[in-house]
């Protein structure tokens, strides 16, 4: 959203629809990654709008590498990180990665960015910032770094040398090849705080938040309050609220046809209970309950759902049931 008064073409195609995407991970395999390439074409065939990957290079597949590979085994589906942590990479490097993958995918990249959060031993047993030797400054400083990174990324896409000196980043005569999408790939900013939502109103094409580390939005009531904040920030900034895709993130989704099968799945993945990092934010639903769950968020104004699947091939049924048993209820 390089022009605050313009409507991104990607948004224009989706703002009057209810749309579903998946975030696929492969956290339960010894060799992490191959299942992502197996699952991606299936997700595309099932009709999902986009495939996202998380960004945790200290303990998960490198998202930009695998998004490049996914671009080669798919043809229609959009793809991107949900979301890339700006502190992990130089912004000029991010601009190059996004541009290259957008060109390789024939214009299918979604530029998801955030400030990072994994600085706790509770999350997968590792403090990712510490493991990578990175400082973990306060939220306000990381938000300023995000905004400066967006300035650099967009400056590098001007087609002429760009220089910038900020509080967190300096570049000189920076330029990278232009992305295929114009004016640029859609920008998604993740998080649900007031300052973040102001950045969305000023800078982004898509907002994404959900429970736990995805923004602390743990129920429909909180999500409604956050959407009201976004609407107020859009009004303050002179932005049309409906020019921003409003997206809800499901930390881990498990679906089953009936309660018996659902209980069996939960027991399989959490034999010792649901107090773990992944289990604490699990959304486990039968088909009927899933339609009701997503419907409550649609009723408050959510229009895009990113459903994380931690074992996409081991629990292929969840992806299939989502596509065939849930999504059709919201297609009009």
Tab-separated table of C-alpha atoms in Angstrom:
chain	number	residue	atom	x	y	z
A	1	UNK	CA	0.000	0.000	0.000
A	2	UNK	CA	2.515	2.567	-1.190
A	3	UNK	CA	-0.256	5.167	-1.627
A	4	UNK	CA	-2.561	5.514	1.427
A	5	UNK	CA	-5.499	6.424	-0.783
A	6	UNK	CA	-5.110	3.567	-3.280
A	7	UNK	CA	-6.739	0.149	-3.226
A	8	UNK	CA	-4.340	-2.713	-3.807
A	9	UNK	CA	-5.526	-5.017	-6.629
A	10	UNK	CA	-5.066	-8.058	-4.375
A	11	UNK	CA	-7.382	-6.490	-1.791
A	12	UNK	CA	-9.927	-5.449	-4.437
A	13	UNK	CA	-10.381	-9.098	-5.438
A	14	UNK	CA	-11.053	-10.202	-1.847
A	15	UNK	CA	-12.610	-7.435	0.208
A	16	UNK	CA	-16.192	-8.526	-0.508
A	17	UNK	CA	-15.511	-12.229	0.105
A	18	UNK	CA	-14.800	-14.601	2.978
A	19	UNK	CA	-11.494	-16.246	2.185
A	20	UNK	CA	-9.507	-19.112	3.704
A	21	UNK	CA	-5.772	-19.795	3.620
A	22	UNK	CA	-3.520	-22.289	5.371
A	23	UNK	CA	-0.235	-21.989	7.180
A	24	UNK	CA	1.595	-25.281	6.923
A	25	UNK	CA	4.369	-26.400	9.221
A	26	UNK	CA	6.343	-29.587	9.662
A	27	UNK	CA	7.391	-29.433	13.290
A	28	UNK	CA	6.955	-33.114	14.064
A	29	UNK	CA	9.389	-34.565	11.547
A	30	UNK	CA	13.063	-35.289	12.181
A	31	UNK	CA	13.885	-33.951	8.716
A	32	UNK	CA	11.844	-30.785	8.629
A	33	UNK	CA	10.668	-29.403	5.325
A	34	UNK	CA	9.869	-32.073	2.723
A	35	UNK	CA	6.261	-32.393	3.896
A	36	UNK	CA	5.755	-28.697	3.098
A	37	UNK	CA	6.413	-29.354	-0.594
A	38	UNK	CA	4.094	-32.355	-0.497
A	39	UNK	CA	1.287	-30.444	1.218
A	40	UNK	CA	1.454	-27.249	-0.855
A	41	UNK	CA	0.061	-28.630	-4.159
A	42	UNK	CA	-2.730	-30.337	-2.206
A	43	UNK	CA	-3.651	-27.039	-0.543
A	44	UNK	CA	-3.725	-25.390	-3.955
A	45	UNK	CA	-5.887	-28.151	-5.436
A	46	UNK	CA	-8.312	-27.825	-2.513
A	47	UNK	CA	-8.816	-24.181	-3.445
A	48	UNK	CA	-7.184	-22.261	-0.596
A	49	UNK	CA	-6.310	-18.681	-1.413
A	50	UNK	CA	-2.792	-18.707	0.002
A	51	UNK	CA	-0.142	-20.849	1.650
A	52	UNK	CA	1.818	-19.248	4.464
A	53	UNK	CA	4.881	-20.320	6.416
A	54	UNK	CA	6.054	-19.157	9.817
A	55	UNK	CA	9.432	-17.472	10.265
A	56	UNK	CA	11.561	-19.252	12.858
A	57	UNK	CA	14.977	-19.945	11.303
A	58	UNK	CA	16.441	-20.998	14.654
A	59	UNK	CA	14.165	-24.039	14.887
A	60	UNK	CA	12.049	-24.393	11.738
A	61	UNK	CA	12.504	-24.470	7.945
A	62	UNK	CA	13.776	-21.152	6.522
A	63	UNK	CA	10.570	-19.612	5.219
A	64	UNK	CA	11.947	-17.758	2.194
A	65	UNK	CA	13.797	-20.866	0.981
A	66	UNK	CA	10.710	-23.038	1.193
A	67	UNK	CA	8.411	-20.371	-0.222
A	68	UNK	CA	10.714	-20.310	-3.249
A	69	UNK	CA	10.386	-24.064	-3.555
A	70	UNK	CA	6.610	-23.946	-3.082
A	71	UNK	CA	6.413	-21.363	-5.867
A	72	UNK	CA	7.843	-23.989	-8.207
A	73	UNK	CA	5.342	-26.732	-7.318
A	74	UNK	CA	2.225	-24.512	-7.456
A	75	UNK	CA	0.703	-22.282	-10.118
A	76	UNK	CA	-2.235	-20.291	-8.692
A	77	UNK	CA	-2.101	-20.050	-4.920
A	78	UNK	CA	-0.553	-16.989	-3.261
A	79	UNK	CA	2.253	-17.487	-0.772
A	80	UNK	CA	4.173	-15.631	1.900
A	81	UNK	CA	5.459	-15.602	5.467
A	82	UNK	CA	2.973	-15.136	8.287
A	83	UNK	CA	4.966	-13.253	9.236
A	84	UNK	CA	8.678	-12.588	8.698
A	85	UNK	CA	10.313	-11.053	11.763
A	86	UNK	CA	12.048	-7.845	10.703
A	87	UNK	CA	14.793	-8.147	13.374
A	88	UNK	CA	16.065	-11.354	11.757
A	89	UNK	CA	17.224	-9.784	8.470
A	90	UNK	CA	18.503	-6.577	6.943
A	91	UNK	CA	15.537	-4.781	5.310
A	92	UNK	CA	17.359	-4.488	1.993
A	93	UNK	CA	17.803	-8.259	2.082
A	94	UNK	CA	14.054	-8.628	2.712
A	95	UNK	CA	13.305	-6.379	-0.267
A	96	UNK	CA	15.484	-8.564	-2.484
A	97	UNK	CA	13.955	-11.809	-1.214
A	98	UNK	CA	10.389	-10.575	-1.699
A	99	UNK	CA	11.124	-9.213	-5.156
A	100	UNK	CA	12.886	-12.375	-6.295
A	101	UNK	CA	10.151	-14.718	-5.057
A	102	UNK	CA	7.401	-12.489	-6.448
A	103	UNK	CA	9.057	-12.707	-9.856
A	104	UNK	CA	9.708	-16.455	-9.593
A	105	UNK	CA	6.069	-17.061	-8.623
A	106	UNK	CA	4.678	-14.866	-11.414
A	107	UNK	CA	3.345	-12.285	-8.959
A	108	UNK	CA	1.947	-14.413	-6.128
A	109	UNK	CA	3.801	-13.134	-3.060
A	110	UNK	CA	2.255	-11.613	0.082
A	111	UNK	CA	4.789	-9.585	2.064
A	112	UNK	CA	4.033	-10.502	5.675
A	113	UNK	CA	6.078	-8.566	8.248
A	114	UNK	CA	6.137	-8.279	12.035
A	115	UNK	CA	8.340	-7.357	14.974
A	116	UNK	CA	9.096	-10.870	16.270
A	117	UNK	CA	8.045	-12.443	19.562
A	118	UNK	CA	9.934	-15.678	20.205
A	119	UNK	CA	12.075	-14.608	23.160
A	120	UNK	CA	10.756	-17.167	25.644
A	121	UNK	CA	12.078	-20.584	26.598
A	122	UNK	CA	8.447	-21.740	26.787
A	123	UNK	CA	8.039	-21.418	23.031
A	124	UNK	CA	9.474	-24.639	21.589
A	125	UNK	CA	12.029	-24.673	24.399
A	126	UNK	CA	14.187	-21.932	22.944
A	127	UNK	CA	14.615	-18.183	23.055
A	128	UNK	CA	15.040	-17.593	19.328
A	129	UNK	CA	16.462	-14.091	19.651
A	130	UNK	CA	19.052	-15.307	22.147
A	131	UNK	CA	19.921	-18.347	20.050
A	132	UNK	CA	20.549	-16.090	17.031
A	133	UNK	CA	22.607	-13.628	19.077
A	134	UNK	CA	20.077	-10.833	18.580
A	135	UNK	CA	18.966	-8.159	21.005
A	136	UNK	CA	15.307	-8.148	22.033
A	137	UNK	CA	14.469	-4.472	22.560
A	138	UNK	CA	11.110	-3.219	23.864
A	139	UNK	CA	8.020	-3.395	21.663
A	140	UNK	CA	8.147	0.319	20.820
A	141	UNK	CA	11.693	0.016	19.468
A	142	UNK	CA	10.833	-3.063	17.410
A	143	UNK	CA	7.795	-1.261	16.018
A	144	UNK	CA	9.996	1.652	14.991
A	145	UNK	CA	12.381	-0.813	13.340
A	146	UNK	CA	9.457	-2.346	11.439
A	147	UNK	CA	8.382	1.032	10.108
A	148	UNK	CA	11.912	1.925	9.055
A	149	UNK	CA	12.250	-1.475	7.390
A	150	UNK	CA	9.103	-0.823	5.347
A	151	UNK	CA	10.550	2.553	4.330
A	152	UNK	CA	13.734	0.868	3.127
A	153	UNK	CA	11.907	-1.959	1.337
A	154	UNK	CA	9.699	0.459	-0.554
A	155	UNK	CA	12.589	2.787	-1.236
A	156	UNK	CA	14.596	-0.058	-2.740
A	157	UNK	CA	11.685	-0.752	-5.105
A	158	UNK	CA	11.674	2.760	-6.568
A	159	UNK	CA	13.880	1.708	-9.441
A	160	UNK	CA	16.649	4.152	-8.566
A	161	UNK	CA	19.297	4.287	-5.815
A	162	UNK	CA	17.749	4.971	-2.405
A	163	UNK	CA	19.492	6.175	0.750
A	164	UNK	CA	18.050	6.327	4.245
A	165	UNK	CA	19.334	7.027	7.739
A	166	UNK	CA	17.032	6.046	10.580
A	167	UNK	CA	17.292	5.085	14.228
A	168	UNK	CA	17.646	1.380	13.479
A	169	UNK	CA	18.842	1.087	9.875
A	170	UNK	CA	20.953	2.954	7.357
A	171	UNK	CA	21.261	2.158	3.662
A	172	UNK	CA	23.141	3.925	0.905
A	173	UNK	CA	22.309	3.839	-2.816
A	174	UNK	CA	20.090	0.791	-2.260
A	175	UNK	CA	18.173	-0.755	-5.127
A	176	UNK	CA	16.869	-4.197	-6.003
A	177	UNK	CA	14.946	-5.563	-9.004
A	178	UNK	CA	11.299	-4.528	-9.028
A	179	UNK	CA	8.728	-7.124	-7.921
A	180	UNK	CA	6.293	-8.377	-10.528
A	181	UNK	CA	3.184	-7.111	-8.696
A	182	UNK	CA	2.601	-3.414	-9.017
A	183	UNK	CA	2.680	-1.135	-7.230
A	184	UNK	CA	4.175	-3.846	-4.969
A	185	UNK	CA	3.218	-7.175	-3.341
A	186	UNK	CA	0.449	-6.724	-0.752
A	187	UNK	CA	1.811	-5.897	2.687
A	188	UNK	CA	0.462	-7.683	5.761
A	189	UNK	CA	1.395	-6.403	9.221
A	190	UNK	CA	0.720	-8.816	12.082
A	191	UNK	CA	-0.253	-7.939	15.630
A	192	UNK	CA	-3.194	-6.532	17.514
A	193	UNK	CA	-1.894	-3.644	19.625
A	194	UNK	CA	-3.024	-0.057	19.096
A	195	UNK	CA	0.317	1.149	17.732
A	196	UNK	CA	0.528	-1.820	15.378
A	197	UNK	CA	-3.003	-1.206	14.127
A	198	UNK	CA	-2.081	2.424	13.488
A	199	UNK	CA	0.800	1.152	11.351
A	200	UNK	CA	-1.661	-1.085	9.513
A	201	UNK	CA	-3.939	1.886	8.869
A	202	UNK	CA	-1.076	3.935	7.468
A	203	UNK	CA	1.026	1.348	5.700
A	204	UNK	CA	-0.549	-2.051	5.090
A	205	UNK	CA	-3.029	-3.877	2.883
A	206	UNK	CA	-3.807	-6.614	5.399
A	207	UNK	CA	-4.042	-6.938	9.166
A	208	UNK	CA	-3.579	-10.293	10.881
A	209	UNK	CA	-4.011	-11.205	14.531
A	210	UNK	CA	-5.204	-14.131	16.610
A	211	UNK	CA	-4.617	-15.902	19.922
A	212	UNK	CA	-1.390	-16.263	21.873
A	213	UNK	CA	1.758	-15.016	20.130
A	214	UNK	CA	-0.290	-14.070	17.075
A	215	UNK	CA	-1.512	-10.931	18.818
A	216	UNK	CA	-3.114	-11.999	22.084
A	217	UNK	CA	-6.629	-11.964	20.630
A	218	UNK	CA	-8.017	-14.996	22.400
A	219	UNK	CA	-11.745	-14.704	21.731
A	220	UNK	CA	-14.350	-13.031	19.564
A	221	UNK	CA	-14.954	-10.229	22.067
A	222	UNK	CA	-11.313	-9.160	22.086
A	223	UNK	CA	-11.143	-9.439	18.298
A	224	UNK	CA	-14.184	-7.156	18.010
A	225	UNK	CA	-12.447	-4.573	20.203
A	226	UNK	CA	-9.269	-4.744	18.092
A	227	UNK	CA	-11.233	-4.290	14.875
A	228	UNK	CA	-12.889	-1.225	16.396
A	229	UNK	CA	-9.413	0.155	17.145
A	230	UNK	CA	-8.340	-0.497	13.553
A	231	UNK	CA	-11.435	1.250	12.260
A	232	UNK	CA	-10.728	4.256	14.496
A	233	UNK	CA	-7.102	4.388	13.344
A	234	UNK	CA	-8.215	4.279	9.710
A	235	UNK	CA	-10.554	7.205	10.379
A	236	UNK	CA	-7.709	9.097	12.053
A	237	UNK	CA	-5.381	8.494	9.117
A	238	UNK	CA	-7.913	9.152	6.356
A	239	UNK	CA	-7.861	5.517	5.226
A	240	UNK	CA	-10.845	3.513	4.030
A	241	UNK	CA	-11.258	0.689	6.565
A	242	UNK	CA	-12.570	-1.574	3.815
A	243	UNK	CA	-9.351	-1.191	1.826
A	244	UNK	CA	-7.635	-3.410	4.413
A	245	UNK	CA	-8.131	-7.180	4.519
A	246	UNK	CA	-8.964	-8.137	8.123
A	247	UNK	CA	-7.509	-11.536	8.901
A	248	UNK	CA	-7.802	-13.930	11.844
A	249	UNK	CA	-5.011	-16.401	12.627
A	250	UNK	CA	-5.766	-19.854	14.071
A	251	UNK	CA	-2.721	-21.002	15.998
A	252	UNK	CA	-3.326	-24.719	15.371
A	253	UNK	CA	-6.496	-26.135	13.866
A	254	UNK	CA	-7.661	-29.744	14.128
A	255	UNK	CA	-10.960	-30.821	12.548
A	256	UNK	CA	-12.881	-34.084	12.609
A	257	UNK	CA	-16.273	-35.318	11.460
A	258	UNK	CA	-17.532	-36.138	14.974
A	259	UNK	CA	-16.501	-35.782	18.594
A	260	UNK	CA	-15.181	-39.341	18.866
A	261	UNK	CA	-12.722	-38.837	16.012
A	262	UNK	CA	-11.805	-35.400	17.328
A	263	UNK	CA	-10.978	-36.727	20.792
A	264	UNK	CA	-8.805	-39.409	19.205
A	265	UNK	CA	-6.830	-36.815	17.247
A	266	UNK	CA	-6.262	-34.606	20.268
A	267	UNK	CA	-5.135	-37.621	22.292
A	268	UNK	CA	-2.717	-38.586	19.516
A	269	UNK	CA	-1.020	-35.208	19.424
A	270	UNK	CA	-1.261	-34.435	23.140
A	271	UNK	CA	-0.984	-37.723	25.035
A	272	UNK	CA	0.172	-35.826	28.133
A	273	UNK	CA	-2.422	-33.052	27.950
A	274	UNK	CA	-2.694	-29.621	26.336
A	275	UNK	CA	-0.437	-27.500	28.548
A	276	UNK	CA	2.356	-27.311	25.945
A	277	UNK	CA	3.097	-24.316	23.715
A	278	UNK	CA	1.100	-25.767	20.814
A	279	UNK	CA	-1.657	-27.303	22.905
A	280	UNK	CA	-2.471	-24.165	24.853
A	281	UNK	CA	-3.778	-22.434	21.723
A	282	UNK	CA	-5.250	-25.463	19.967
A	283	UNK	CA	-8.606	-25.035	18.207
A	284	UNK	CA	-10.091	-28.545	17.935
A	285	UNK	CA	-13.569	-28.684	16.382
A	286	UNK	CA	-16.094	-30.926	14.698
A	287	UNK	CA	-17.325	-29.698	11.329
A	288	UNK	CA	-20.556	-28.262	12.730
A	289	UNK	CA	-18.717	-26.461	15.498
A	290	UNK	CA	-16.129	-25.167	13.018
A	291	UNK	CA	-18.802	-23.516	10.885
A	292	UNK	CA	-20.161	-21.844	14.021
A	293	UNK	CA	-16.647	-20.825	15.156
A	294	UNK	CA	-15.723	-19.096	11.899
A	295	UNK	CA	-19.206	-17.621	11.591
A	296	UNK	CA	-18.785	-15.734	14.865
A	297	UNK	CA	-15.673	-14.041	13.496
A	298	UNK	CA	-17.356	-13.284	10.189
A	299	UNK	CA	-20.169	-11.617	12.114
A	300	UNK	CA	-17.753	-9.124	13.724
A	301	UNK	CA	-16.045	-8.242	10.431
A	302	UNK	CA	-13.251	-10.752	9.886
A	303	UNK	CA	-13.005	-11.714	6.233
A	304	UNK	CA	-9.836	-13.765	5.848
A	305	UNK	CA	-8.777	-16.799	7.883
A	306	UNK	CA	-5.252	-18.217	8.130
A	307	UNK	CA	-5.493	-21.721	9.589
A	308	UNK	CA	-2.241	-23.217	10.845
A	309	UNK	CA	-1.777	-26.952	10.322
A	310	UNK	CA	1.160	-28.381	12.245
A	311	UNK	CA	1.022	-31.822	10.657
A	312	UNK	CA	-0.516	-31.234	7.217
A	313	UNK	CA	0.257	-34.659	5.785
A	314	UNK	CA	-0.179	-36.676	8.986
A	315	UNK	CA	-3.564	-35.016	9.481
A	316	UNK	CA	-4.510	-34.380	5.875
A	317	UNK	CA	-8.136	-34.859	6.877
A	318	UNK	CA	-8.187	-31.490	8.657
A	319	UNK	CA	-7.169	-29.644	5.491
A	320	UNK	CA	-9.686	-31.608	3.418
A	321	UNK	CA	-12.533	-31.069	5.896
A	322	UNK	CA	-11.766	-27.367	6.079
A	323	UNK	CA	-11.945	-27.074	2.284
A	324	UNK	CA	-14.981	-29.253	1.718
A	325	UNK	CA	-16.981	-29.011	4.952
A	326	UNK	CA	-16.364	-25.463	6.201
A	327	UNK	CA	-15.350	-23.122	3.376
A	328	UNK	CA	-18.478	-23.773	1.235
A	329	UNK	CA	-20.677	-22.368	4.039
A	330	UNK	CA	-19.062	-18.951	3.523
A	331	UNK	CA	-19.047	-18.797	-0.268
A	332	UNK	CA	-21.993	-16.800	-1.571
